[in-house]
XYZ file of C-alpha atoms in Angstrom:
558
model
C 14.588 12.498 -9.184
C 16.905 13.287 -11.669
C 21.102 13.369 -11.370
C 23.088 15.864 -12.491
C 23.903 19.805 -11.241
C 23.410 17.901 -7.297
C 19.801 17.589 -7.517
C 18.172 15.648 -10.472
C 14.904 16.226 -9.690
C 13.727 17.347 -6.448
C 10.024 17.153 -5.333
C 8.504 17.740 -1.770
C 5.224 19.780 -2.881
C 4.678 19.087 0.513
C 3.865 15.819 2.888
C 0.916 15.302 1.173
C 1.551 16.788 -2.434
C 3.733 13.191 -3.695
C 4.444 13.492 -7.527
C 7.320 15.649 -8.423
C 8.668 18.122 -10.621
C 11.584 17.582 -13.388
C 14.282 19.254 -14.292
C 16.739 18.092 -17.420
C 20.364 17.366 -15.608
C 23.522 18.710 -17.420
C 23.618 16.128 -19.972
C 27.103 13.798 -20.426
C 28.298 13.547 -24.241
C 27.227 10.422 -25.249
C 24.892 10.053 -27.961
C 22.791 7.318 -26.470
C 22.481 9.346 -23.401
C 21.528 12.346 -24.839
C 18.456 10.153 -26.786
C 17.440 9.182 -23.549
C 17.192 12.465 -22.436
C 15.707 13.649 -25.648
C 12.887 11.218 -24.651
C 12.707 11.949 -20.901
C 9.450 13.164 -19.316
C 8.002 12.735 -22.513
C 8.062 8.825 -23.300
C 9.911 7.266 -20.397
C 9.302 3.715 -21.953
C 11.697 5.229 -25.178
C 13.718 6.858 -22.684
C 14.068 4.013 -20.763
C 15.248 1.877 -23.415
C 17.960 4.609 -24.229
C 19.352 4.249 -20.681
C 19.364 0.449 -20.217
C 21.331 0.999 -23.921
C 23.977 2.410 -22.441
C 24.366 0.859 -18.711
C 24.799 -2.401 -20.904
C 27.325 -1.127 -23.481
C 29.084 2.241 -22.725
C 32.452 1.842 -21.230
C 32.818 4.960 -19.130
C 31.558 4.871 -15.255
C 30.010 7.938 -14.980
C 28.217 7.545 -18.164
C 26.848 4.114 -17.128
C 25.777 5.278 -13.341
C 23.932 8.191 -14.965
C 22.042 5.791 -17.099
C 21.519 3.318 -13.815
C 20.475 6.968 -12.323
C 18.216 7.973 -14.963
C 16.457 4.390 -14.796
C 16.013 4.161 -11.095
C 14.308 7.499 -11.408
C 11.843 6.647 -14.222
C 11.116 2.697 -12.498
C 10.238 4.941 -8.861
C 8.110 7.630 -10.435
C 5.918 4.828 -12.306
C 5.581 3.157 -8.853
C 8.378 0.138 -9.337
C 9.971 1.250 -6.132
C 12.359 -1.526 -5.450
C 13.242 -1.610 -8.827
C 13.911 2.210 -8.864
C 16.282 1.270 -5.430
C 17.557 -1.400 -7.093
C 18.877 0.870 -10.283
C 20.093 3.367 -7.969
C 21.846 0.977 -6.037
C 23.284 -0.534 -9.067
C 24.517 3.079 -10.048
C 26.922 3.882 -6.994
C 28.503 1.086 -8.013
C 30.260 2.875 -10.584
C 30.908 6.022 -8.632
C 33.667 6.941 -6.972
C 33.333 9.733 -4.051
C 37.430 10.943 -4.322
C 37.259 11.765 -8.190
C 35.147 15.520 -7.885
C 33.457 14.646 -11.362
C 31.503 11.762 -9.737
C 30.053 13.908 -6.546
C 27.582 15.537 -8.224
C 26.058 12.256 -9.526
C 26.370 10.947 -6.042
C 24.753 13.823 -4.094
C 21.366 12.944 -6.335
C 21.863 9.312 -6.268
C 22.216 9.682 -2.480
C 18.958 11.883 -2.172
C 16.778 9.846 -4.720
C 17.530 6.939 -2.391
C 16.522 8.583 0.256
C 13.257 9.823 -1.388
C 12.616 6.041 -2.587
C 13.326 5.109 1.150
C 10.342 8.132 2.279
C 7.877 5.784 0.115
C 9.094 2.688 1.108
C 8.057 3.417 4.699
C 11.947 2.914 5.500
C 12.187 5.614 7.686
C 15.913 5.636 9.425
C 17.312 4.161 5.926
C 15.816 7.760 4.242
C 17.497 9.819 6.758
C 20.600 8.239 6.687
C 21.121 8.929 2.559
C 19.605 12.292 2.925
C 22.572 12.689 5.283
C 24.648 11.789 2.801
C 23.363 13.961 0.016
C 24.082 16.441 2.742
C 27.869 16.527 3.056
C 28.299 16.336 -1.218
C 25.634 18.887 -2.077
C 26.841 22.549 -2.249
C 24.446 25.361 -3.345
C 22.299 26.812 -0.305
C 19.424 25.461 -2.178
C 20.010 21.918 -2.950
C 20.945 21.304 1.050
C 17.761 23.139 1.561
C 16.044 20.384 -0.499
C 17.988 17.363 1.336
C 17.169 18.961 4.573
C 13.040 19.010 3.968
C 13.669 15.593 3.751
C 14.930 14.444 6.802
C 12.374 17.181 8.372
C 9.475 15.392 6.455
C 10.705 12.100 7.396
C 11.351 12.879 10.841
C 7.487 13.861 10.787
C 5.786 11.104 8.857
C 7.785 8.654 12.098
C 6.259 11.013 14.481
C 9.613 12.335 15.495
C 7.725 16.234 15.546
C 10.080 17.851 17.724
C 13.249 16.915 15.137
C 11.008 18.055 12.174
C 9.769 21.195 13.781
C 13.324 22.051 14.593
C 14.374 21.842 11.051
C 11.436 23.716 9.933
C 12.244 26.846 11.750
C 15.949 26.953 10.421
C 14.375 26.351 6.668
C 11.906 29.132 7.128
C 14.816 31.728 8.254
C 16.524 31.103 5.217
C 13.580 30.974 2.457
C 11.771 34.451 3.487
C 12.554 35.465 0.285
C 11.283 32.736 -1.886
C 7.631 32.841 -1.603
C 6.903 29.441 -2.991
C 9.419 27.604 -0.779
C 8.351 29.544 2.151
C 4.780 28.571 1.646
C 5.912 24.899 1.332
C 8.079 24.745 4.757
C 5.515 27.477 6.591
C 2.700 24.461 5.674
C 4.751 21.463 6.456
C 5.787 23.699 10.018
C 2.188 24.548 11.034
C 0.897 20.947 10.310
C 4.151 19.190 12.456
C 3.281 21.540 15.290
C -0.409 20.505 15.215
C 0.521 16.616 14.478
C 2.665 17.180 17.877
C 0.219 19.167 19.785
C -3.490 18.525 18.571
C -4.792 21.902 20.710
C -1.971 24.202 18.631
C -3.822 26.687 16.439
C -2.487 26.017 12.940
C -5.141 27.441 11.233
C -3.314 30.719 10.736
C -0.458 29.749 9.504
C -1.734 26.920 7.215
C -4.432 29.893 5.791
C -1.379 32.430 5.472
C 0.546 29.341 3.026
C -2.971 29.105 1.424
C -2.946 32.505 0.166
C 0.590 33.154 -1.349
C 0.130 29.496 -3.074
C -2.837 31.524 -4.579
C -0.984 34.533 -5.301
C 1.852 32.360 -6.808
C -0.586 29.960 -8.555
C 1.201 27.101 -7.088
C -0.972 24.400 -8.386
C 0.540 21.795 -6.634
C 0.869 24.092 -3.827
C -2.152 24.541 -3.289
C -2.929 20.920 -3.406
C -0.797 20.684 -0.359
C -2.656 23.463 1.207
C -6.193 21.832 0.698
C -5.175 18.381 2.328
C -3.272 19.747 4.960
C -6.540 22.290 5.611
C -8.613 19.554 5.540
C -6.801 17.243 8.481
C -6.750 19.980 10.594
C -10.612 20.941 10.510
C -11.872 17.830 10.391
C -12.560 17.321 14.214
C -13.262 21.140 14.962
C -15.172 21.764 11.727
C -16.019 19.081 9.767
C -17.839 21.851 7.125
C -14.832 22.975 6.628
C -12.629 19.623 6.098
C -15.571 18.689 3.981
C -15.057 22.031 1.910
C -11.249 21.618 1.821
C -11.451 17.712 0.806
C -13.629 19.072 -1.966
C -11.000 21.885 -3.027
C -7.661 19.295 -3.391
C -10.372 16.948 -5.087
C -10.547 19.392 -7.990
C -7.481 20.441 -8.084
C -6.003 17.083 -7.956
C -8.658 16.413 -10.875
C -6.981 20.028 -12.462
C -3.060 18.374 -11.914
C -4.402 14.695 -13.500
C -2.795 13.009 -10.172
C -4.315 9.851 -10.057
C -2.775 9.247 -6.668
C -4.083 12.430 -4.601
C -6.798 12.553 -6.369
C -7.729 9.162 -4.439
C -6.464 10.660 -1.401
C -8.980 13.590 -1.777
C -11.614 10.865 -2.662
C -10.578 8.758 0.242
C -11.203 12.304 2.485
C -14.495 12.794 0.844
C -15.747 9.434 1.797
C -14.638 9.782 5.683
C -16.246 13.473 5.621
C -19.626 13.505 3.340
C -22.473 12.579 4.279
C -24.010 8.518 3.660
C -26.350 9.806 0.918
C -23.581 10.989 -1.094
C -20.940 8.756 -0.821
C -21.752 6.909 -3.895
C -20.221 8.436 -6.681
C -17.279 9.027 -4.931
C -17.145 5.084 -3.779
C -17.245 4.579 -7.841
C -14.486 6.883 -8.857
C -11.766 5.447 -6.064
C -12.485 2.393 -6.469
C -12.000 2.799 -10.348
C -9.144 4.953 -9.587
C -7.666 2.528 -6.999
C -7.758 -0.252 -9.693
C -6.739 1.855 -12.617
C -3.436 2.576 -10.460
C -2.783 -0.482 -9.557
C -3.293 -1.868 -13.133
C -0.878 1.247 -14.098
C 2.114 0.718 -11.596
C 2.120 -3.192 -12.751
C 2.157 -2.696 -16.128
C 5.138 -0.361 -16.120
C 6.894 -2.765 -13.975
C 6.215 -5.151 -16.658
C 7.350 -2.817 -19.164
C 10.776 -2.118 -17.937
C 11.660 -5.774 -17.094
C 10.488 -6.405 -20.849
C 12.821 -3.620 -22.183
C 16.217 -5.177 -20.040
C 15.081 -8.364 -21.037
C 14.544 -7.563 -24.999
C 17.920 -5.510 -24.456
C 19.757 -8.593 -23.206
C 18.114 -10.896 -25.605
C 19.244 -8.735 -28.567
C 22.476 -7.839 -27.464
C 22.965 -11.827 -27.046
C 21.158 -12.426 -30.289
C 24.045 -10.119 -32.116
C 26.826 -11.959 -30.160
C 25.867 -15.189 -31.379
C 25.390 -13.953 -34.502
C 28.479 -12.920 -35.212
C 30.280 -15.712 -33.411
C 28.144 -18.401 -36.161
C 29.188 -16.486 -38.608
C 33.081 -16.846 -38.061
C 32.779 -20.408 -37.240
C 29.940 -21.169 -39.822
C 32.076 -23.139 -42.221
C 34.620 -24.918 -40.026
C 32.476 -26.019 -37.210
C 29.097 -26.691 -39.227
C 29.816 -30.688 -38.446
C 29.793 -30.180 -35.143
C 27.241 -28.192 -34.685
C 24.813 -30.386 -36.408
C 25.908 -33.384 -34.154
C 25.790 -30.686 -30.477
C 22.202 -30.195 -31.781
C 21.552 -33.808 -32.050
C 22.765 -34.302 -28.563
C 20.716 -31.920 -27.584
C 17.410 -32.815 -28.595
C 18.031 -36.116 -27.408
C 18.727 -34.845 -24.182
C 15.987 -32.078 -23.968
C 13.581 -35.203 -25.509
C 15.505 -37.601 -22.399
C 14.633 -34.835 -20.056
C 11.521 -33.916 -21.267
C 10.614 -37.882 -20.649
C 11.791 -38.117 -17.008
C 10.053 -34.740 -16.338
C 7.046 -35.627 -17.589
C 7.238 -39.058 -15.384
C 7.972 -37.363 -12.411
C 5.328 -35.075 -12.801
C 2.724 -38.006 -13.181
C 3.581 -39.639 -10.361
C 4.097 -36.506 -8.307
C 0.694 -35.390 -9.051
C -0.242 -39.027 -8.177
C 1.056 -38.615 -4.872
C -0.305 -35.169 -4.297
C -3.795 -36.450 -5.160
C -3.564 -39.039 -2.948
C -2.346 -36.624 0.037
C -5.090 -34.251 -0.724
C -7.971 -37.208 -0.790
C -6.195 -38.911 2.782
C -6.434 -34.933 4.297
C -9.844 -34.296 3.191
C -10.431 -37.849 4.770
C -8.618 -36.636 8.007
C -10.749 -33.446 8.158
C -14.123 -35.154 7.946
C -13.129 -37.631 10.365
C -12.219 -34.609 12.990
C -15.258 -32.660 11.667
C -17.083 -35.870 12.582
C -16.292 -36.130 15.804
C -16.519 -32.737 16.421
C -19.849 -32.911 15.181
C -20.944 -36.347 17.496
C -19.030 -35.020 20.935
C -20.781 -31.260 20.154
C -24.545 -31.373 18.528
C -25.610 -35.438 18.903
C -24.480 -35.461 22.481
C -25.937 -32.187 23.089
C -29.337 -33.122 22.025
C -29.298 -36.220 23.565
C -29.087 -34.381 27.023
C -31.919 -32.346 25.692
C -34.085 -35.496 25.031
C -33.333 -36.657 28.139
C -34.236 -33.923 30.164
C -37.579 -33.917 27.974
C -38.324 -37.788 28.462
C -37.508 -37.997 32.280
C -39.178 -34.299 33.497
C -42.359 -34.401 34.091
C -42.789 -30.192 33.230
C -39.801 -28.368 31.747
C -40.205 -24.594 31.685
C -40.175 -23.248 28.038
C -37.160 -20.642 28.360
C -35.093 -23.020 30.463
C -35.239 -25.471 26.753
C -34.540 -22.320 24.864
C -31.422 -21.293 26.716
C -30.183 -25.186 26.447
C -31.150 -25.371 22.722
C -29.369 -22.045 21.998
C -26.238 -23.123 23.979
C -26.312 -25.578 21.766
C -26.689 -23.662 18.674
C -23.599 -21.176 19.358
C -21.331 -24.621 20.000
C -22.519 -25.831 16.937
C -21.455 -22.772 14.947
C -18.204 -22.579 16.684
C -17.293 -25.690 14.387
C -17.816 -23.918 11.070
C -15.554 -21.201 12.733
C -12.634 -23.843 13.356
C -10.278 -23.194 10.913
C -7.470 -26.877 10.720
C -5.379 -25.372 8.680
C -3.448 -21.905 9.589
C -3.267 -19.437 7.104
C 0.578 -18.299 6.160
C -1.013 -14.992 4.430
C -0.754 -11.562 6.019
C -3.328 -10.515 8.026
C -4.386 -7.697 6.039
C -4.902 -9.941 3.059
C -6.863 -12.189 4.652
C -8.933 -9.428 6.385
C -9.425 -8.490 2.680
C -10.301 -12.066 1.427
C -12.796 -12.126 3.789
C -14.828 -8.638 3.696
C -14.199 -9.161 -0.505
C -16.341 -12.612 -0.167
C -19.632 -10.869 1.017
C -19.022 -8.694 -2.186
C -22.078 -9.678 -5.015
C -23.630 -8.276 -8.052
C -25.909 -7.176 -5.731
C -23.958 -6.002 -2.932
C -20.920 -3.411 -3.371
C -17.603 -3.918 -0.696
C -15.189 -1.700 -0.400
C -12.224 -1.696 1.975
C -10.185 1.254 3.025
C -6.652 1.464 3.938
C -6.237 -1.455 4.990
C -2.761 -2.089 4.684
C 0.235 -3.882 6.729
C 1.002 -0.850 8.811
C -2.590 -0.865 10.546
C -1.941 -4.776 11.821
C 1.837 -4.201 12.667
C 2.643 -5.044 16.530
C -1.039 -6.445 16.681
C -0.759 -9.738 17.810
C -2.251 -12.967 16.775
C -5.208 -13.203 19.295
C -6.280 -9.950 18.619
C -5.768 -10.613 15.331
C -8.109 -14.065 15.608
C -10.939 -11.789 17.521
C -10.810 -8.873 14.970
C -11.697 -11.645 12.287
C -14.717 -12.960 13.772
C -15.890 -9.687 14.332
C -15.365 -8.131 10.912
C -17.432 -11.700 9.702
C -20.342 -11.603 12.552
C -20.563 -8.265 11.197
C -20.693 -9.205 7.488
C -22.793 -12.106 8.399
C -25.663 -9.684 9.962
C -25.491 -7.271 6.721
C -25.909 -10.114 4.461
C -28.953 -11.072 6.553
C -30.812 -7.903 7.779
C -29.755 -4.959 6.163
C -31.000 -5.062 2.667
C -27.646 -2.540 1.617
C -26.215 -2.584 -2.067
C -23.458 -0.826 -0.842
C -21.079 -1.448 2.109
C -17.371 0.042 3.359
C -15.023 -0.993 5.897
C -12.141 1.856 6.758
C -9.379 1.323 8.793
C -6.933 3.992 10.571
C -4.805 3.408 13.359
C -4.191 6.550 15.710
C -2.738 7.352 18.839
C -1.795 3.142 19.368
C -5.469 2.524 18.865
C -7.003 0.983 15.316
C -10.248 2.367 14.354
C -12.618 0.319 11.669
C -15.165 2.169 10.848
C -18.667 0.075 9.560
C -21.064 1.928 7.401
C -23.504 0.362 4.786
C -26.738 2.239 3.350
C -29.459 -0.495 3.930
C -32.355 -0.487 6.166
C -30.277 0.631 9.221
C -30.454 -0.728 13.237
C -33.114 0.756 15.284
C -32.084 2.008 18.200
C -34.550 0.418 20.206
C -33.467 -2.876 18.757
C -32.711 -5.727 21.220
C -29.364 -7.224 20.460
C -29.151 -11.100 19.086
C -26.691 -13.667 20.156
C -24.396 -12.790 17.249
C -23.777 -8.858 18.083
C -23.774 -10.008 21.514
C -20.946 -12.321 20.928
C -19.422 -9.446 18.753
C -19.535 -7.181 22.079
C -17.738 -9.741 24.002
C -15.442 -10.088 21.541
C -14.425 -6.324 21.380
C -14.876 -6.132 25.224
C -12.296 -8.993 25.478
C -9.811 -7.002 23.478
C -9.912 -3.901 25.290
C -12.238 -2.459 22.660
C -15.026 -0.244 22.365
C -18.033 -0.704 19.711
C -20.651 2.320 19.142
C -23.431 2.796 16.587
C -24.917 5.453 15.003
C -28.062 5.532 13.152
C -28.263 8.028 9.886
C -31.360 8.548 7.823
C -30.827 5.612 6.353
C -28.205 2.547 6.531
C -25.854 1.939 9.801
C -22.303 3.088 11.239
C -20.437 1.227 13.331
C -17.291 2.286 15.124
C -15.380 -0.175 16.455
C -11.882 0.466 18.465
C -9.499 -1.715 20.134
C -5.300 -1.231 21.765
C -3.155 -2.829 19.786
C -1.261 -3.543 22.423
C -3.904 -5.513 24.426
C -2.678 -8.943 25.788
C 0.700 -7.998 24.229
């Protein structure tokens, strides 16, 4: 968002419609601000620069919080998020709410926060400085905007009844703006379905559908599609399919790298195995290419304050050698002795400790790996040696030993044996979901194509560890099995988590399960497993390759 005339830059296509629309603010006379400007939208890196110009060296308040404004906008829209908070933050530090000059500023500082906040996943934070915005913003419009975000975060925190409520005041007063009717009568529909999954929201989300179309609302109609699509896809999943494939093109149409991978991500849940494919290839390539993006321009803009700050330094020093150049030259030759000897004496103790830290850390590492043999030892003595010396026994002392009364000992046996490898001495401190990613990632190849969906910190949260532990071994028996039997190139994992439940979804495209198959010890320990949770494990057998749906509380043994 933008500052300036209340709103800077307000956006809300919808819930699922996320990059937004700019508007120029009333510019402040200031010639580095107006650069900025000149640049905004157009070559944020330039207009960045501009900004951070004058946050570090203009002297009036409101100049320098518009700059801080300006900044936090660009750093959010290229993905920095906390830096983008963190600029905005800086910003009402100049501002002042009792001079009326200053307001304005504050209303869209207030509401860009809150927006920031949405994204963030910082629900009650976002409603509190859309509250805010609130009581400085004055046109009908601009509280309109503020308001469809406290109604959108009420319903992304499943607070429906709150959002719905603010809904029906918003579409009262925007009958006569087609294009921000459309937007609230789509957001309305799909609140009362999220609330109430038997409420026919078909109508209303096809009447917001068709004046997007009259209106040409591109990004309206990119709302439309998703929204279409999540509502059809248990009752007609032709129709989600269709939809997916409509805000795929027109995300494609808007160049929106991010819902364009949301339509992709869609596609992938809805189309059928043989032609998921191509679509695999592009998000994954898009998912990377984003990523790759959002660092970058973090990069960029700590590289411009930092250049910024060097040169501004630079100049000071400059001009401070040049006054003292000729009286203090003596001095300044003998301060730079001193300091290379120190940075030399330094250097020389630093390099010392470093020696005989590494020393120390070598020898720690080589007495643990000693430790861990040792334990793996035992383990290995007290578990197979002793286990097949009660086998030999039985072998040398009876006379006749029935054949599948061995096999059941030897395979006992066998699965304690394995349960070694699975001991793991040393706990992890990583989040779950990066580990859950470490591991499905590792069964990736040349050969063999992995690819993990949504899996992010909000599936685990409130899961606890023993769940957690179970859910691993699973996900690897799993893994373990493909690698083995199914002869697939290509594999994905999705995760969801709905209604207090997680759902991973298992599909590959190799040789597939026959249904008549009888079950090995591994996916029988796998069932046990997901029984033991609470969980529920299905298959289903395409034309070709496997699907596994897998379910579990997450508030089992809570």
């Amino acid at each position: 968002m933008r500052p300036s005339n209340i709103i800077l830059l307000i956006l809300f296509g919808s819930l699922c419609a996320c990059n937004s629309y700019r508007e120029h603010p009333q510019p402040i006379a200031a010639p580095t601000l107006k650069k900025g400007e000149s640049f905004f939208n157009k070559n944020n890196d330039s207009a960045f620069y501009y900004f951070n110009l004058v946050a570090t060296t203009a002297t009036d308040s409101l100049e320098i919080a518009m700059a801080y404004t300006y900044m936090g906008i660009i750093q959010a829209y290229e993905g920095d998020h906390y830096g983008g908070q963190e600029s905005l933050l800086k910003s009402l530090t100049y501002l002042d709410e009792r001079k009326e000059k200053h307001q304005e500023c504050l209303g869209s500082n207030y509401y860009e926060l809150g927006n920031v906040c949405l994204n963030l996943k910082n629900y009650e934070a976002a409603i509190d400085y859309y509250r805010k915005a609130l009581t400085l913003l004055k046109p009908p419009g601009d509280q309109a905007i503020a308001l469809n975000g406290i109604a959108v975060t009420y319903q992304k925190k499943g607070d429906y009844d709150q959002a719905i409520d603010i809904y029906k005041s918003l579409l009262v007063k925007s009958k006569d703006e087609k294009i921000e009717y459309a937007r609230i009568l789509s957001n309305y529909a799909r609140a009362k379905w999220m609330k109430d999954s038997t409420y026919p929201a078909g109508p209303e989300l096809q009447q917001a559908l068709k004046i997007r179309r009259d209106s040409n609302d591109i990004r309206g109609l990119n709302a439309s599609y998703a929204h279409l699509s999540d509502y059809y896809s248990q009752s007609r999943p032709d129709s989600a399919l269709y939809y997916a494939g409509k805000r795929y093109e027109k995300a494609r149409e808007m160049n929106s790298p991010d819902d364009e991978v949301e339509a992709l991500s869609k596609l992938i849940t809805l189309s059928p195995t043989d032609l998921l494919k191509p679509y695999f290839i592009r998000y994954q390539y898009l998912t990377d290419s984003i990523q790759t993006a959002k660092n970058a321009a973090k990069n960029q803009f700590a590289l411009i304050r930092y250049e910024a700050a060097k040169s501004k330094a630079d100049n000071l020093q400059l001009q401070k050698d040049n006054a003292q150049r000729k009286t203090q030259l003596v001095i300044q030759r003998f301060i730079l002795v001193l300091t290379v000897l120190f940075f030399l004496t330094a250097g020389i103790v630093l390099i010392l400790r470093h020696r005989r830290r590494q020393q120390e850390m070598a020898i720690a590492s080589q007495r643990e790996i000693q430790e861990n043999q040792l334990k793996t030892s035992q383990k290995v003595h007290d578990v197979v040696a002793n286990g097949l010396y009660r086998i030999m026994t039985d072998l040398e002392h009876k006379t006749a030993m029935d054949k599948e009364d061995l096999l059941d000992k030897i395979e006992v046996l066998y699965e304690r044996s394995r349960d070694i490898s699975y001991d793991d001495p040393v706990s992890s401190q990583a989040p779950f979901y990066v580990k859950i990613d470490d591991l499905l990632a590792s069964f990736g190849s040349d050969h063999v194509k992995v690819l993990v969906v949504s899996n992010s910190p909000v599936v685990w949260e409130l899961v606890n560890a023993q769940i957690q532990h179970e859910v691993e071994h699973i996900l690897q028996e799993l893994m373990i099995n493909m690698k083995k039997h199914s002869q697939a190139d290509s594999v994905m994992i999705k995760f969801e988590r709905q209604n207090g439940r997680v759902q991973i979804i298992y599909t590959d495209n190799g040789i597939g399960i026959s249904s008549q198959v009888r079950y090995g010890n591994g996916l029988r320990n796998t069932e046990n497993r997901i029984r033991s949770i609470g969980g529920k494990l299905t298959f289903e057998h395409p034309d070709k390759g496997v699907k596994i749906h897998i379910s579990f509380p997450i508030d089992r043994l809570s």
